[in-house]
Every structure is written in C-alpha cells, then in structure tokens.
Amino acid sequence: MNKFWNWVRNEGTGASELIFNGPISEDTWFGDEITPAMFRNELSKVSGDLTVWLNSSGGDVFAASQIYTMLRSHKGKVTVKIDGIAASAASVVAMAGDETLIAPTGMLMIHNPSTVAFGNKEAMQKAIELLDEVKESIINAYEEKSGLSRSKIARMMDEETWLNAKKAQSLGLVDGILFASGQPQPEEDPDDSDEDTPEEDEPKEDTLTAMSYSRAATMQSLMQKVSAKHKGTPVDQLMSRLNLLKY
C-alpha cells in the first residue's frame, strides 16, 4: 500500500520530519490513503521534536480530528510547515502545530463541512443539524490557534475563504512565514473588524470551482474514482459508503 506520508531524519538537528502529502481519509479506498489507526501506530514510534511538512487538500473531518489530536498529544514540540496547501480538513491538522509556518507561496483554505445524505425529510434535517455541530467543532481549532471571534471564523467558512501566506499570518492562523526571518510581521486588526473577510465583490464559488481543490471538483473526482473501482456495485451501497462528512 502506498502511504501519503514519509518519515525522514533531519541530519542537521537529528529531529524527525514527517512529509504529509495527500488526502485525509477514515478508510482506504484506493490504496493511497491512511487510516488514523495506522497513523497513530507509526507516530507512537517517534519521540522528541517533530516537524510536519503539510500539503493536503483535506478529506474526512473525523479522521482529521484524530490526527489533530495525535499531534497535539505528541511528547515534544510539533512544528507544522505548510509547503503547498492546507485546505479543508488539512487546515485543521495545521492548527495542531505548537508553531505553524507557511511557505511564501503556500495557501490555506477554510470552508463549511459537507456530506452526502439520502432519505426522508427527517433524515435531511438530522444531516443539517450534524453539519452545524461539526462546523462548531472545527471552529474550536481555528479559535484556539488564532484568537479570532467565532462569528468571524464562521463567516469565513461560509464564504470558502482562501488565504495566502501573509493573510493567514495576519489572522493568526499561522505563526510565521518560512524564509522570512527578520522581516516585519503583519499586525492583526485590534478591533477584529470585518476588513479581513472577503468583500462582496470578490470572486467566490463560481470562480473557485475551477480550482482543483474546490468542493465540486473534489466530489466529482471522488465519484469518478468510486464508479471506476466499484463498477457494478448497487448505487445504494455506494451512497452508504459516501455518507460521511467531508471537510
């Protein structure tokens, strides 16, 4: 099985480094995912300070929660370095760093959780209520890291907010920018105003769907993979497997 991470040893410091590159999943479907149980087993073999090089478009919200908790519980300093993108569930993992840094070219994206549900009116209402609660749990991670108000974070998630390195730092979602030591650091607005949130005339979902990490593109890609790998499987069984929370 291919793994979406790889352990390396920093020859200069002797510290362990984790290359975290790929989707986050509760179960393995295509051989390139990893379950939290497997991740926990390998993380337990590493002691001391840990650097996580993170590049992921996200995935399963509960799997990300487990990985977040494992990293927060690690005995040693955890430094997360976003070298590409930390989107959706991966942005939650990024919040686990005692120190979180981002490349000048890196991106961070947050949005509302989503799921696939089917059934009657009551089932749909329960799915909506679950999504609301999951959103609150995700806000907890961003709030603890950044100190931003919950209402502001909620608005940013509603609008599927994409943040470059400087904006992510100014909001407190990352602690610094890689290779920028000694440079002046942006200051967060003291009144926590709405100036940091996207303006109404900025492009939102219509243009973002062209990006490979948008929700529509991700779901379409997943459905294509599922259809190809599980050809002939009844639709209701496929829907049951897909009835999970994505972030």
Short mmCIF file of C-alpha atoms in Angstrom, two decimals:
data_model
loop_
_atom_site.label_atom_id
_atom_site.label_comp_id
_atom_site.label_asym_id
_atom_site.label_seq_id
_atom_site.Cartn_x
_atom_site.Cartn_y
_atom_site.Cartn_z
CA MET A 1 0.00 0.00 0.00
CA ASN A 2 1.24 3.46 -0.87
CA LYS A 3 1.28 5.91 2.02
CA PHE A 4 0.71 9.62 1.72
CA TRP A 5 3.40 10.36 4.27
CA ASN A 6 7.06 9.56 4.71
CA TRP A 7 9.40 9.86 7.68
CA VAL A 8 12.82 11.44 7.25
CA ARG A 9 15.58 12.37 9.71
CA ASN A 10 16.94 15.90 9.67
CA GLU A 11 20.71 15.36 9.52
CA GLY A 12 21.37 18.80 10.97
CA THR A 13 19.20 18.59 14.08
CA GLY A 14 18.51 14.88 14.38
CA ALA A 15 14.79 15.65 14.69
CA SER A 16 12.13 13.60 12.93
CA GLU A 17 10.34 15.13 9.96
CA LEU A 18 7.04 13.92 8.53
CA ILE A 19 6.23 14.53 4.88
CA PHE A 20 2.42 14.68 4.87
CA ASN A 21 1.33 14.85 1.25
CA GLY A 22 -2.13 13.71 0.17
CA PRO A 23 -5.75 13.11 1.20
CA ILE A 24 -7.00 12.50 4.72
CA SER A 25 -9.32 9.52 4.99
CA GLU A 26 -11.01 7.39 7.65
CA ASP A 27 -10.80 4.33 5.39
CA THR A 28 -8.59 3.40 2.47
CA TRP A 29 -10.38 3.19 -0.87
CA PHE A 30 -7.68 3.46 -3.50
CA GLY A 31 -4.52 2.38 -1.69
CA ASP A 32 -3.00 5.83 -1.23
CA GLU A 33 -4.87 6.87 1.91
CA ILE A 34 -4.14 6.10 5.54
CA THR A 35 -6.41 5.42 8.48
CA PRO A 36 -5.86 7.29 11.75
CA ALA A 37 -5.22 3.96 13.45
CA MET A 38 -2.27 3.29 11.15
CA PHE A 39 -1.03 6.84 11.60
CA ARG A 40 -1.20 6.52 15.39
CA ASN A 41 0.83 3.32 15.30
CA GLU A 42 3.70 4.95 13.42
CA LEU A 43 3.56 8.25 15.31
CA SER A 44 3.99 6.33 18.56
CA LYS A 45 7.41 5.20 17.35
CA VAL A 46 8.69 8.78 17.14
CA SER A 47 9.83 10.75 20.18
CA GLY A 48 11.09 14.26 20.67
CA ASP A 49 10.52 17.29 18.49
CA LEU A 50 8.64 16.73 15.24
CA THR A 51 8.31 18.75 12.04
CA VAL A 52 5.33 18.08 9.76
CA TRP A 53 5.63 19.21 6.14
CA LEU A 54 1.98 19.55 5.14
CA ASN A 55 0.48 19.60 1.64
CA SER A 56 -3.08 18.29 1.51
CA SER A 57 -6.46 19.22 0.03
CA GLY A 58 -8.27 17.77 3.05
CA GLY A 59 -10.69 14.87 3.38
CA ASP A 60 -12.63 13.21 6.19
CA VAL A 61 -13.43 15.53 9.07
CA PHE A 62 -13.27 12.94 11.85
CA ALA A 63 -10.03 11.43 10.56
CA ALA A 64 -8.53 14.92 10.55
CA SER A 65 -9.77 15.43 14.11
CA GLN A 66 -7.97 12.28 15.21
CA ILE A 67 -4.72 13.28 13.51
CA TYR A 68 -5.03 16.78 15.03
CA THR A 69 -5.43 15.24 18.48
CA MET A 70 -2.50 12.85 17.99
CA LEU A 71 -0.19 15.71 17.02
CA ARG A 72 -1.40 17.89 19.91
CA SER A 73 -0.71 15.00 22.29
CA HIS A 74 2.77 14.27 20.94
CA LYS A 75 5.55 14.43 23.54
CA GLY A 76 7.75 17.08 22.02
CA LYS A 77 7.40 20.29 20.05
CA VAL A 78 5.35 19.92 16.86
CA THR A 79 6.15 22.36 14.08
CA VAL A 80 3.82 22.33 11.08
CA LYS A 81 5.23 23.74 7.84
CA ILE A 82 2.72 24.25 5.02
CA ASP A 83 4.81 23.92 1.89
CA GLY A 84 1.91 23.76 -0.58
CA ILE A 85 -1.69 23.89 0.56
CA ALA A 86 -3.57 23.14 3.75
CA ALA A 87 -7.19 23.09 2.65
CA SER A 88 -10.36 21.94 4.35
CA ALA A 89 -9.59 19.16 6.83
CA ALA A 90 -5.86 19.68 6.33
CA SER A 91 -6.21 23.21 7.68
CA VAL A 92 -7.43 21.65 10.94
CA VAL A 93 -4.29 19.48 11.04
CA ALA A 94 -2.25 22.65 10.52
CA MET A 95 -3.76 24.11 13.69
CA ALA A 96 -2.15 21.27 15.70
CA GLY A 97 1.31 22.81 15.48
CA ASP A 98 2.88 24.36 18.54
CA GLU A 99 4.29 26.52 15.79
CA THR A 100 2.71 26.67 12.34
CA LEU A 101 4.64 28.16 9.45
CA ILE A 102 3.72 28.56 5.79
CA ALA A 103 5.76 28.96 2.61
CA PRO A 104 5.52 32.38 0.93
CA THR A 105 3.77 30.60 -1.94
CA GLY A 106 1.58 28.44 0.30
CA MET A 107 -2.19 28.63 0.70
CA LEU A 108 -4.66 27.88 3.46
CA MET A 109 -8.38 27.37 2.80
CA ILE A 110 -11.31 27.02 5.17
CA HIS A 111 -14.94 26.34 4.35
CA ASN A 112 -18.07 24.68 5.71
CA PRO A 113 -18.15 20.89 6.11
CA SER A 114 -20.25 18.87 3.67
CA THR A 115 -21.74 15.40 3.47
CA VAL A 116 -23.77 13.13 1.22
CA ALA A 117 -27.14 12.14 2.67
CA PHE A 118 -30.28 10.41 1.42
CA GLY A 119 -33.62 9.58 2.91
CA ASN A 120 -36.76 11.35 4.05
CA LYS A 121 -37.28 14.86 5.40
CA GLU A 122 -36.29 13.86 8.93
CA ALA A 123 -33.05 12.32 7.68
CA MET A 124 -32.20 15.51 5.80
CA GLN A 125 -32.87 17.62 8.89
CA LYS A 126 -30.63 15.40 11.01
CA ALA A 127 -27.86 15.77 8.43
CA ILE A 128 -28.20 19.57 8.60
CA GLU A 129 -28.04 19.51 12.39
CA LEU A 130 -24.97 17.30 12.29
CA LEU A 131 -23.21 19.64 9.85
CA ASP A 132 -23.96 22.57 12.16
CA GLU A 133 -22.38 20.79 15.12
CA VAL A 134 -19.36 19.67 13.09
CA LYS A 135 -18.81 23.26 11.97
CA GLU A 136 -18.75 24.38 15.61
CA SER A 137 -16.16 21.70 16.41
CA ILE A 138 -13.96 22.86 13.54
CA ILE A 139 -14.23 26.48 14.68
CA ASN A 140 -12.82 25.36 18.04
CA ALA A 141 -9.46 24.55 16.40
CA TYR A 142 -9.24 27.84 14.48
CA GLU A 143 -10.35 29.88 17.51
CA GLU A 144 -7.77 28.33 19.82
CA LYS A 145 -4.96 28.91 17.33
CA SER A 146 -5.83 32.42 16.14
CA GLY A 147 -7.88 34.05 18.88
CA LEU A 148 -10.35 35.26 16.24
CA SER A 149 -14.01 35.51 17.21
CA ARG A 150 -16.22 32.52 16.43
CA SER A 151 -18.59 34.68 14.38
CA LYS A 152 -15.76 35.90 12.17
CA ILE A 153 -14.42 32.40 11.62
CA ALA A 154 -17.95 31.19 10.81
CA ARG A 155 -18.35 33.90 8.16
CA MET A 156 -15.02 33.00 6.60
CA MET A 157 -16.09 29.36 6.42
CA ASP A 158 -19.43 30.34 4.87
CA GLU A 159 -17.59 32.15 2.09
CA GLU A 160 -14.97 29.42 1.46
CA THR A 161 -12.03 31.66 2.25
CA TRP A 162 -8.66 31.19 0.54
CA LEU A 163 -5.71 32.77 2.35
CA ASN A 164 -2.23 33.45 1.07
CA ALA A 165 0.70 33.33 3.47
CA LYS A 166 0.55 36.98 4.58
CA LYS A 167 -3.20 36.97 5.14
CA ALA A 168 -3.05 33.68 7.05
CA GLN A 169 -0.38 35.16 9.31
CA SER A 170 -2.21 38.45 9.82
CA LEU A 171 -5.25 36.48 11.00
CA GLY A 172 -3.17 34.39 13.39
CA LEU A 173 -3.93 31.10 11.66
CA VAL A 174 -0.19 30.60 11.15
CA ASP A 175 2.63 31.87 13.32
CA GLY A 176 5.05 32.86 10.62
CA ILE A 177 6.23 32.64 7.03
CA LEU A 178 9.08 30.35 6.04
CA PHE A 179 12.37 32.02 4.99
CA ALA A 180 11.12 35.41 6.29
CA SER A 181 13.14 35.68 9.50
CA GLY A 182 13.93 39.25 10.43
CA GLN A 183 11.19 40.65 8.23
CA PRO A 184 8.44 42.89 9.66
CA GLN A 185 5.38 40.84 10.59
CA PRO A 186 1.84 41.91 9.66
CA GLU A 187 -0.30 43.05 12.55
CA GLU A 188 -3.79 41.74 13.21
CA ASP A 189 -6.56 44.35 13.35
CA PRO A 190 -7.02 45.11 17.07
CA ASP A 191 -10.79 45.56 16.72
CA ASP A 192 -11.25 42.23 14.91
CA SER A 193 -13.17 44.07 12.21
CA ASP A 194 -14.62 42.60 9.03
CA GLU A 195 -11.83 44.06 6.89
CA ASP A 196 -10.03 40.70 6.84
CA THR A 197 -13.01 38.87 5.37
CA PRO A 198 -13.63 38.73 1.62
CA GLU A 199 -15.53 41.67 0.13
CA GLU A 200 -18.86 41.06 -1.55
CA ASP A 201 -17.43 41.80 -4.99
CA GLU A 202 -14.59 39.26 -4.65
CA PRO A 203 -14.92 36.03 -6.66
CA LYS A 204 -16.43 33.19 -4.67
CA GLU A 205 -17.78 29.79 -5.64
CA ASP A 206 -18.27 30.48 -9.37
CA THR A 207 -14.58 31.03 -9.99
CA LEU A 208 -13.29 28.79 -7.21
CA THR A 209 -14.92 25.73 -8.76
CA ALA A 210 -12.24 25.94 -11.45
CA MET A 211 -9.61 25.20 -8.81
CA SER A 212 -8.63 21.60 -8.30
CA TYR A 213 -9.33 21.77 -4.57
CA SER A 214 -12.88 23.17 -4.77
CA ARG A 215 -15.69 21.18 -3.23
CA ALA A 216 -17.41 20.49 -6.56
CA ALA A 217 -14.21 19.30 -8.25
CA THR A 218 -13.25 17.14 -5.28
CA MET A 219 -16.63 15.43 -5.13
CA GLN A 220 -16.69 14.89 -8.90
CA SER A 221 -13.24 13.31 -8.81
CA LEU A 222 -14.26 11.08 -5.90
CA MET A 223 -17.41 9.91 -7.68
CA GLN A 224 -15.42 9.08 -10.82
CA LYS A 225 -12.94 7.02 -8.80
CA VAL A 226 -15.69 5.23 -6.92
CA SER A 227 -17.59 4.41 -10.11
CA ALA A 228 -14.49 3.05 -11.81
CA LYS A 229 -13.27 0.98 -8.86
CA HIS A 230 -16.66 -0.33 -7.77
CA LYS A 231 -18.33 -0.85 -11.13
CA GLY A 232 -21.46 -2.95 -10.75
CA THR A 233 -21.93 -2.15 -7.06
CA PRO A 234 -25.54 -1.10 -6.29
CA VAL A 235 -25.95 2.66 -6.03
CA ASP A 236 -27.41 2.48 -2.52
CA GLN A 237 -24.29 0.69 -1.27
CA LEU A 238 -22.02 3.30 -2.83
CA MET A 239 -24.11 6.07 -1.31
CA SER A 240 -23.85 4.40 2.08
CA ARG A 241 -20.05 4.40 1.83
CA LEU A 242 -20.13 8.06 0.78
CA ASN A 243 -22.45 9.08 3.61
CA LEU A 244 -19.58 10.57 5.59
CA LEU A 245 -18.51 14.05 6.50
CA LYS A 246 -16.02 15.72 4.20
CA TYR A 247 -14.06 18.79 5.01
#
